[in-house]
Structures are given as structure tokens and as C-alpha cells.
Amino acid sequence: MELDLTPKTAQPLFEVDGGGYYTWLSSQVPVLAKTNVCAGQFILQPRGFAFPHYADSSKVGYVIE
């Protein structure tokens, strides 16, 4: 199996003054579809606020300052 690992640009799912959520679509990054993984990036601006989010799916997250 040959994988294309070149960097792809995330598509904005939503953007507001306090930040935004960007996602990589499996149609643009086939390795996501093959591995059954989703990828997203949450950006919070200084003094931005995010409400807690609850979902019924497993998630792994990390924070970079």
C-alpha cells in the first residue's frame, strides 16, 4: 500500500472571533479513510472561550501552547 504523505491544508468547519475548528476530509486525504481515522484542528484565539463538548465517540486530543 502506497500512501501520499504530503502536507494537506485543513478545511474550515467553522470560524468565529474566538477561534475555529478545521478538519481534513477523507476525500482529500485517502489515508484517513483507509485507517478509519478523523483529523481536526481546534484553534482558540487569546481570550477566546470554548464550551465543553460531549460526544459518544472515542477521541484523543493534545494541546500545544
Coordinates of C-alpha atoms in Angstrom, one line a residue:
M1 CA 0.0 0.0 0.0
E2 CA 1.5 3.3 -1.1
L3 CA 0.5 6.4 0.9
D4 CA 0.7 10.0 -0.1
L5 CA 2.0 11.8 3.0
T6 CA 2.4 15.3 1.5
P7 CA 1.0 18.1 3.7
K8 CA -2.6 19.0 3.1
T9 CA -4.5 22.1 4.1
A10 CA -7.3 21.7 6.6
Q11 CA -10.7 23.0 5.5
P12 CA -12.6 25.3 8.0
L13 CA -15.6 23.7 9.5
F14 CA -16.5 26.9 11.4
E15 CA -14.7 30.1 12.3
V16 CA -15.7 32.8 14.8
D17 CA -14.0 35.7 16.5
G18 CA -12.8 33.4 19.4
G19 CA -11.3 30.7 17.2
G20 CA -12.2 28.0 14.8
Y21 CA -12.3 24.3 14.0
Y22 CA -10.6 22.9 10.9
T23 CA -10.8 19.4 9.5
W24 CA -9.1 17.3 7.0
L25 CA -11.6 15.5 4.7
S26 CA -11.1 11.8 3.9
S27 CA -11.8 12.6 0.3
Q28 CA -8.7 14.8 0.2
V29 CA -6.5 12.6 2.4
P30 CA -7.2 8.9 1.5
V31 CA -5.1 7.6 4.3
L32 CA -7.7 8.8 6.8
A33 CA -10.4 6.7 5.1
K34 CA -8.2 3.7 4.9
T35 CA -7.3 3.8 8.6
N36 CA -10.8 4.9 9.7
V37 CA -9.4 7.9 11.5
C38 CA -10.6 11.6 11.6
A39 CA -8.3 14.6 11.9
G40 CA -9.2 18.1 13.1
Q41 CA -7.5 21.2 14.5
F42 CA -9.1 23.4 17.1
I43 CA -7.6 26.9 17.3
L44 CA -8.6 29.2 20.2
Q45 CA -7.6 32.8 20.0
P46 CA -6.3 34.7 23.0
R47 CA -9.2 35.4 25.4
G48 CA -11.4 33.1 23.3
F49 CA -13.8 30.7 25.1
A50 CA -14.9 27.2 24.1
F51 CA -17.9 25.4 25.6
P52 CA -17.4 21.8 26.8
H53 CA -18.2 19.2 24.1
Y54 CA -19.6 15.8 24.8
A55 CA -19.8 13.0 22.2
D56 CA -20.4 9.3 22.0
S57 CA -17.2 8.6 20.0
S58 CA -13.7 7.9 21.2
K59 CA -11.3 10.9 21.0
V60 CA -7.7 11.6 21.6
G61 CA -6.6 15.2 21.9
Y62 CA -3.5 17.1 22.7
V63 CA -2.8 20.8 23.5
I64 CA 0.1 22.8 22.1
E65 CA 0.8 26.3 23.6

